[in-house]
Short mmCIF file of N, CA and C in Angstrom, two decimals:
data_model
loop_
_atom_site.label_atom_id
_atom_site.label_comp_id
_atom_site.label_asym_id
_atom_site.label_seq_id
_atom_site.Cartn_x
_atom_site.Cartn_y
_atom_site.Cartn_z
N MET F 1480 59.49 73.44 173.13
CA MET F 1480 60.07 74.40 172.20
C MET F 1480 60.91 73.64 171.17
N SER F 1481 60.68 73.91 169.89
CA SER F 1481 61.40 73.20 168.84
C SER F 1481 62.65 73.97 168.41
N ASP F 1482 63.49 73.29 167.64
CA ASP F 1482 64.70 73.92 167.13
C ASP F 1482 64.41 75.06 166.16
N TRP F 1483 63.19 75.13 165.63
CA TRP F 1483 62.84 76.13 164.62
C TRP F 1483 62.25 77.40 165.24
N ASP F 1484 61.95 77.38 166.54
CA ASP F 1484 61.37 78.56 167.17
C ASP F 1484 62.30 79.76 167.02
N GLY F 1485 61.72 80.89 166.63
CA GLY F 1485 62.49 82.12 166.51
C GLY F 1485 63.27 82.24 165.22
N LEU F 1486 63.22 81.23 164.36
CA LEU F 1486 63.94 81.29 163.08
C LEU F 1486 63.00 81.75 161.98
N ALA F 1487 63.55 82.45 161.00
CA ALA F 1487 62.76 82.91 159.86
C ALA F 1487 63.46 82.49 158.58
N ALA F 1488 62.68 82.24 157.54
CA ALA F 1488 63.25 81.91 156.23
C ALA F 1488 64.01 83.12 155.71
N PRO F 1489 65.07 82.88 154.95
CA PRO F 1489 65.82 84.00 154.37
C PRO F 1489 64.90 84.87 153.51
N ASP F 1490 65.10 86.18 153.60
CA ASP F 1490 64.30 87.09 152.80
C ASP F 1490 64.94 87.28 151.42
N ALA F 1491 64.31 88.08 150.59
CA ALA F 1491 64.80 88.30 149.22
C ALA F 1491 66.21 88.86 149.21
N ALA F 1492 66.52 89.76 150.13
CA ALA F 1492 67.86 90.35 150.17
C ALA F 1492 68.92 89.30 150.49
N GLU F 1493 68.61 88.36 151.36
CA GLU F 1493 69.57 87.30 151.69
C GLU F 1493 69.78 86.35 150.51
N ILE F 1494 68.70 86.03 149.79
CA ILE F 1494 68.82 85.18 148.60
C ILE F 1494 69.65 85.91 147.54
N GLU F 1495 69.38 87.20 147.36
CA GLU F 1495 70.14 87.99 146.39
C GLU F 1495 71.62 88.04 146.77
N ALA F 1496 71.94 88.19 148.05
CA ALA F 1496 73.34 88.21 148.49
C ALA F 1496 74.02 86.88 148.17
N MET F 1497 73.32 85.76 148.37
CA MET F 1497 73.88 84.45 148.02
C MET F 1497 74.13 84.36 146.51
N ALA F 1498 73.19 84.89 145.73
CA ALA F 1498 73.32 84.86 144.27
C ALA F 1498 74.49 85.72 143.81
N ARG F 1499 74.64 86.88 144.40
CA ARG F 1499 75.75 87.77 144.02
C ARG F 1499 77.09 87.13 144.40
N ALA F 1500 77.15 86.45 145.52
CA ALA F 1500 78.37 85.75 145.91
C ALA F 1500 78.69 84.66 144.90
N ALA F 1501 77.66 83.96 144.41
CA ALA F 1501 77.86 82.93 143.39
C ALA F 1501 78.40 83.55 142.11
N MET F 1502 77.85 84.68 141.71
CA MET F 1502 78.31 85.37 140.50
C MET F 1502 79.76 85.83 140.67
N ASN F 1503 80.08 86.34 141.83
CA ASN F 1503 81.44 86.83 142.09
C ASN F 1503 82.46 85.70 142.14
N ALA F 1504 82.00 84.48 142.39
CA ALA F 1504 82.90 83.33 142.49
C ALA F 1504 83.13 82.64 141.14
N LEU F 1505 82.47 83.13 140.08
CA LEU F 1505 82.68 82.52 138.76
C LEU F 1505 84.13 82.71 138.32
N PRO F 1506 84.66 81.79 137.54
CA PRO F 1506 86.03 81.93 137.04
C PRO F 1506 86.22 83.24 136.28
N ALA F 1507 87.43 83.76 136.29
CA ALA F 1507 87.74 85.06 135.70
C ALA F 1507 87.28 85.19 134.25
N GLU F 1508 87.39 84.11 133.47
CA GLU F 1508 87.01 84.20 132.06
C GLU F 1508 85.51 84.45 131.85
N PHE F 1509 84.70 84.25 132.89
CA PHE F 1509 83.26 84.49 132.80
C PHE F 1509 82.84 85.76 133.53
N ALA F 1510 83.72 86.35 134.29
CA ALA F 1510 83.37 87.44 135.19
C ALA F 1510 82.80 88.66 134.47
N SER F 1511 83.42 89.10 133.38
CA SER F 1511 82.93 90.31 132.72
C SER F 1511 81.56 90.09 132.11
N ALA F 1512 81.33 88.93 131.50
CA ALA F 1512 80.01 88.63 130.93
C ALA F 1512 78.97 88.50 132.04
N ALA F 1513 79.36 87.94 133.16
CA ALA F 1513 78.44 87.77 134.28
C ALA F 1513 78.08 89.12 134.90
N ALA F 1514 79.01 90.05 134.89
CA ALA F 1514 78.77 91.36 135.49
C ALA F 1514 77.66 92.12 134.77
N ALA F 1515 77.40 91.77 133.52
CA ALA F 1515 76.37 92.46 132.74
C ALA F 1515 74.98 91.91 133.00
N VAL F 1516 74.86 90.87 133.82
CA VAL F 1516 73.57 90.24 134.08
C VAL F 1516 73.05 90.71 135.44
N ALA F 1517 71.82 91.20 135.44
CA ALA F 1517 71.19 91.64 136.69
C ALA F 1517 70.59 90.44 137.41
N ILE F 1518 70.45 90.57 138.71
CA ILE F 1518 69.79 89.54 139.53
C ILE F 1518 68.55 90.17 140.16
N GLN F 1519 67.44 89.47 140.02
CA GLN F 1519 66.18 89.91 140.64
C GLN F 1519 65.62 88.73 141.43
N VAL F 1520 65.11 89.02 142.60
CA VAL F 1520 64.49 87.99 143.43
C VAL F 1520 63.03 88.36 143.63
N ALA F 1521 62.15 87.41 143.35
CA ALA F 1521 60.71 87.59 143.57
C ALA F 1521 60.22 86.39 144.37
N GLU F 1522 59.06 86.53 144.98
CA GLU F 1522 58.51 85.42 145.76
C GLU F 1522 58.21 84.23 144.84
N PHE F 1523 57.53 84.48 143.73
CA PHE F 1523 57.17 83.46 142.73
C PHE F 1523 57.30 84.09 141.35
N ALA F 1524 57.36 83.23 140.33
CA ALA F 1524 57.31 83.70 138.95
C ALA F 1524 55.92 84.29 138.69
N PRO F 1525 55.86 85.35 137.88
CA PRO F 1525 54.55 85.92 137.53
C PRO F 1525 53.71 84.91 136.73
N GLU F 1526 52.40 85.03 136.84
CA GLU F 1526 51.48 84.12 136.14
C GLU F 1526 51.77 84.07 134.64
N GLU F 1527 52.06 85.24 134.04
CA GLU F 1527 52.31 85.28 132.59
C GLU F 1527 53.51 84.42 132.23
N MET F 1528 54.54 84.46 133.05
CA MET F 1528 55.74 83.68 132.81
C MET F 1528 55.44 82.19 132.94
N LEU F 1529 54.70 81.84 133.98
CA LEU F 1529 54.34 80.43 134.17
C LEU F 1529 53.48 79.93 133.01
N ASP F 1530 52.55 80.77 132.55
CA ASP F 1530 51.70 80.39 131.42
C ASP F 1530 52.55 80.19 130.17
N GLU F 1531 53.46 81.11 129.91
CA GLU F 1531 54.33 81.01 128.73
C GLU F 1531 55.16 79.73 128.75
N LEU F 1532 55.60 79.33 129.93
CA LEU F 1532 56.41 78.12 130.08
C LEU F 1532 55.56 76.87 130.27
N GLN F 1533 54.26 77.04 130.30
CA GLN F 1533 53.30 75.95 130.51
C GLN F 1533 53.57 75.20 131.82
N ILE F 1534 53.78 75.99 132.87
CA ILE F 1534 54.00 75.46 134.21
C ILE F 1534 52.78 75.79 135.05
N ASP F 1535 52.15 74.75 135.60
CA ASP F 1535 50.94 74.94 136.41
C ASP F 1535 51.25 75.27 137.86
N ASP F 1536 52.29 74.65 138.41
CA ASP F 1536 52.62 74.81 139.82
C ASP F 1536 53.77 75.81 139.97
N PRO F 1537 53.53 76.98 140.58
CA PRO F 1537 54.59 77.98 140.70
C PRO F 1537 55.80 77.51 141.51
N PHE F 1538 55.64 76.44 142.30
CA PHE F 1538 56.77 75.91 143.06
C PHE F 1538 57.75 75.14 142.18
N GLU F 1539 57.38 74.89 140.92
CA GLU F 1539 58.26 74.14 140.02
C GLU F 1539 59.34 74.99 139.38
N LEU F 1540 59.25 76.31 139.50
CA LEU F 1540 60.23 77.20 138.85
C LEU F 1540 61.03 77.96 139.90
N THR F 1541 62.30 77.58 140.05
CA THR F 1541 63.16 78.24 141.04
C THR F 1541 63.91 79.43 140.46
N GLY F 1542 64.11 79.45 139.15
CA GLY F 1542 64.82 80.55 138.52
C GLY F 1542 64.68 80.48 137.02
N ILE F 1543 64.99 81.61 136.37
CA ILE F 1543 64.94 81.65 134.91
C ILE F 1543 65.84 82.77 134.41
N TYR F 1544 66.45 82.52 133.26
CA TYR F 1544 67.25 83.54 132.58
C TYR F 1544 66.34 84.28 131.63
N ASP F 1545 66.30 85.59 131.72
CA ASP F 1545 65.49 86.44 130.86
C ASP F 1545 66.42 87.37 130.10
N GLY F 1546 66.71 87.02 128.87
CA GLY F 1546 67.60 87.84 128.07
C GLY F 1546 67.94 87.16 126.76
N ILE F 1547 68.89 87.72 126.07
CA ILE F 1547 69.36 87.16 124.81
C ILE F 1547 70.70 86.47 125.10
N PRO F 1548 70.77 85.15 124.87
CA PRO F 1548 72.04 84.45 125.11
C PRO F 1548 73.18 85.09 124.30
N MET F 1549 74.36 85.05 124.86
CA MET F 1549 75.52 85.67 124.20
C MET F 1549 75.75 85.11 122.80
N THR F 1550 75.43 83.85 122.58
CA THR F 1550 75.63 83.22 121.28
C THR F 1550 74.65 83.74 120.23
N GLN F 1551 73.62 84.47 120.66
CA GLN F 1551 72.62 85.00 119.74
C GLN F 1551 72.63 86.52 119.64
N LYS F 1552 73.48 87.17 120.44
CA LYS F 1552 73.52 88.63 120.43
C LYS F 1552 74.20 89.13 119.17
N SER F 1553 73.77 90.30 118.74
CA SER F 1553 74.34 90.93 117.56
C SER F 1553 74.59 92.40 117.87
N VAL F 1554 75.55 92.99 117.20
CA VAL F 1554 75.80 94.42 117.39
C VAL F 1554 74.61 95.23 116.90
N ALA F 1555 73.77 94.62 116.06
CA ALA F 1555 72.57 95.30 115.56
C ALA F 1555 71.43 95.28 116.56
N ASP F 1556 71.53 94.45 117.61
CA ASP F 1556 70.46 94.38 118.61
C ASP F 1556 70.34 95.70 119.36
N GLN F 1557 69.12 96.14 119.52
CA GLN F 1557 68.85 97.32 120.34
C GLN F 1557 68.54 96.82 121.75
N PRO F 1558 69.34 97.21 122.72
CA PRO F 1558 69.08 96.71 124.07
C PRO F 1558 67.72 97.16 124.58
N GLY F 1559 66.94 96.20 125.04
CA GLY F 1559 65.63 96.50 125.61
C GLY F 1559 65.69 96.53 127.12
N GLY F 1560 66.83 96.30 127.65
CA GLY F 1560 67.02 96.24 129.09
C GLY F 1560 68.11 95.23 129.37
N PRO F 1561 68.50 95.12 130.60
CA PRO F 1561 69.59 94.18 130.92
C PRO F 1561 69.10 92.73 130.88
N ASP F 1562 70.02 91.83 130.65
CA ASP F 1562 69.73 90.42 130.83
C ASP F 1562 69.55 90.22 132.34
N ILE F 1563 68.61 89.36 132.70
CA ILE F 1563 68.27 89.20 134.12
C ILE F 1563 68.22 87.71 134.47
N ILE F 1564 68.76 87.37 135.61
CA ILE F 1564 68.51 86.07 136.22
C ILE F 1564 67.49 86.32 137.32
N TRP F 1565 66.33 85.69 137.13
CA TRP F 1565 65.26 85.77 138.13
C TRP F 1565 65.38 84.57 139.06
N LEU F 1566 65.33 84.83 140.34
CA LEU F 1566 65.29 83.77 141.36
C LEU F 1566 63.98 83.89 142.10
N PHE F 1567 63.34 82.75 142.33
CA PHE F 1567 62.04 82.75 142.98
C PHE F 1567 62.19 82.15 144.37
N ARG F 1568 62.10 83.03 145.36
CA ARG F 1568 62.45 82.72 146.75
C ARG F 1568 61.66 81.55 147.33
N ARG F 1569 60.36 81.58 147.23
CA ARG F 1569 59.56 80.52 147.85
C ARG F 1569 59.84 79.15 147.24
N PRO F 1570 59.89 79.01 145.91
CA PRO F 1570 60.22 77.70 145.34
C PRO F 1570 61.64 77.23 145.71
N ILE F 1571 62.59 78.17 145.81
CA ILE F 1571 63.95 77.79 146.22
C ILE F 1571 63.93 77.25 147.64
N ILE F 1572 63.28 77.97 148.54
CA ILE F 1572 63.22 77.54 149.93
C ILE F 1572 62.47 76.21 150.05
N ASP F 1573 61.41 76.06 149.28
CA ASP F 1573 60.65 74.82 149.31
C ASP F 1573 61.50 73.64 148.83
N GLU F 1574 62.23 73.82 147.73
CA GLU F 1574 63.09 72.73 147.25
C GLU F 1574 64.16 72.40 148.27
N TRP F 1575 64.77 73.42 148.86
CA TRP F 1575 65.81 73.21 149.87
C TRP F 1575 65.26 72.42 151.06
N ALA F 1576 64.09 72.81 151.55
CA ALA F 1576 63.49 72.13 152.70
C ALA F 1576 63.07 70.71 152.35
N THR F 1577 62.53 70.52 151.16
CA THR F 1577 62.07 69.20 150.73
C THR F 1577 63.23 68.24 150.52
N ARG F 1578 64.29 68.73 149.88
CA ARG F 1578 65.45 67.87 149.61
C ARG F 1578 66.14 67.46 150.89
N GLY F 1579 66.49 68.45 151.70
CA GLY F 1579 67.15 68.16 152.96
C GLY F 1579 68.57 67.63 152.84
N ASP F 1580 69.11 67.54 151.62
CA ASP F 1580 70.45 66.96 151.46
C ASP F 1580 71.50 67.97 150.99
N ILE F 1581 71.11 69.25 150.85
CA ILE F 1581 72.05 70.29 150.45
C ILE F 1581 71.77 71.55 151.24
N GLY F 1582 72.74 72.43 151.30
CA GLY F 1582 72.55 73.71 151.96
C GLY F 1582 71.85 74.70 151.05
N LEU F 1583 71.22 75.69 151.63
CA LEU F 1583 70.51 76.70 150.86
C LEU F 1583 71.46 77.44 149.93
N GLN F 1584 72.63 77.81 150.43
CA GLN F 1584 73.61 78.53 149.58
C GLN F 1584 74.00 77.66 148.39
N GLU F 1585 74.19 76.36 148.61
CA GLU F 1585 74.55 75.45 147.52
C GLU F 1585 73.44 75.41 146.47
N LEU F 1586 72.19 75.40 146.90
CA LEU F 1586 71.08 75.39 145.95
C LEU F 1586 71.02 76.69 145.16
N VAL F 1587 71.20 77.82 145.83
CA VAL F 1587 71.19 79.11 145.13
C VAL F 1587 72.33 79.16 144.13
N ILE F 1588 73.51 78.69 144.51
CA ILE F 1588 74.65 78.65 143.58
C ILE F 1588 74.29 77.81 142.35
N HIS F 1589 73.67 76.67 142.58
CA HIS F 1589 73.28 75.81 141.46
C HIS F 1589 72.32 76.53 140.51
N VAL F 1590 71.27 77.16 141.07
CA VAL F 1590 70.28 77.84 140.23
C VAL F 1590 70.94 78.97 139.45
N VAL F 1591 71.77 79.77 140.11
CA VAL F 1591 72.45 80.89 139.44
C VAL F 1591 73.37 80.36 138.33
N THR F 1592 74.12 79.33 138.62
CA THR F 1592 75.05 78.76 137.63
C THR F 1592 74.27 78.21 136.44
N HIS F 1593 73.17 77.53 136.70
CA HIS F 1593 72.33 76.99 135.62
C HIS F 1593 71.81 78.12 134.73
N GLU F 1594 71.29 79.17 135.35
CA GLU F 1594 70.74 80.28 134.56
C GLU F 1594 71.85 81.06 133.85
N MET F 1595 73.01 81.17 134.47
CA MET F 1595 74.14 81.84 133.81
C MET F 1595 74.58 81.04 132.59
N ALA F 1596 74.50 79.71 132.66
CA ALA F 1596 74.83 78.88 131.50
C ALA F 1596 73.91 79.21 130.34
N HIS F 1597 72.65 79.50 130.62
CA HIS F 1597 71.73 79.93 129.54
C HIS F 1597 72.20 81.26 128.95
N HIS F 1598 72.70 82.16 129.78
CA HIS F 1598 73.24 83.43 129.28
C HIS F 1598 74.39 83.18 128.30
N PHE F 1599 75.18 82.15 128.59
CA PHE F 1599 76.31 81.83 127.71
C PHE F 1599 75.88 81.00 126.49
N GLY F 1600 74.58 80.71 126.38
CA GLY F 1600 74.07 80.04 125.20
C GLY F 1600 73.85 78.55 125.33
N TRP F 1601 73.98 78.00 126.53
CA TRP F 1601 73.77 76.57 126.73
C TRP F 1601 72.28 76.27 126.80
N SER F 1602 71.88 75.15 126.23
CA SER F 1602 70.49 74.68 126.35
C SER F 1602 70.37 73.86 127.63
N ASP F 1603 69.13 73.53 128.00
CA ASP F 1603 68.92 72.66 129.16
C ASP F 1603 69.58 71.30 128.94
N ASP F 1604 69.52 70.79 127.71
CA ASP F 1604 70.17 69.50 127.40
C ASP F 1604 71.68 69.60 127.56
N ASP F 1605 72.27 70.72 127.10
CA ASP F 1605 73.72 70.92 127.27
C ASP F 1605 74.09 70.90 128.75
N ILE F 1606 73.32 71.63 129.54
CA ILE F 1606 73.59 71.73 130.98
C ILE F 1606 73.42 70.36 131.64
N ALA F 1607 72.36 69.64 131.28
CA ALA F 1607 72.09 68.32 131.87
C ALA F 1607 73.19 67.32 131.54
N SER F 1608 73.88 67.52 130.43
CA SER F 1608 74.93 66.56 130.05
C SER F 1608 76.12 66.61 131.01
N ILE F 1609 76.29 67.73 131.72
CA ILE F 1609 77.40 67.82 132.67
C ILE F 1609 76.94 68.01 134.11
N ASP F 1610 75.67 68.37 134.31
CA ASP F 1610 75.15 68.64 135.65
C ASP F 1610 73.84 67.87 135.83
N ARG F 1611 73.94 66.67 136.36
CA ARG F 1611 72.76 65.83 136.56
C ARG F 1611 72.23 66.06 137.98
N TRP F 1612 71.85 67.31 138.24
CA TRP F 1612 71.46 67.80 139.55
C TRP F 1612 70.32 67.01 140.17
N TRP F 1613 69.38 66.58 139.36
CA TRP F 1613 68.17 65.93 139.87
C TRP F 1613 68.43 64.53 140.40
N GLU F 1614 69.61 63.97 140.13
CA GLU F 1614 69.90 62.60 140.58
C GLU F 1614 70.33 62.58 142.02
#
């Protein structure tokens, strides 16, 4: 009998709870802006999204911000729906298992924080300048 017998991977609700805890832990100056962003958890990114991003392997995308960054919003914008942070459960779990050097909650916090930075108008290059996560 192995140590993994009887264990199951976290489901979408557990990943969402980790993400909401990460959002709730943001500093006060970001809390109101963060509260306006919805969180959705799916098994994988939809094919259309992967095609648009030119990603062949669905395991390569752990999360994405879907919305208009705050730096680009205008009072003239007609809301088409809430800004959303999408988290993709299977790629997150796969990265966590493959890395083996961080906890699942820590990885979810990282993905949420990265996508929230996009909500605040940061580019991937801006984020990489202070968060060299891949190293």
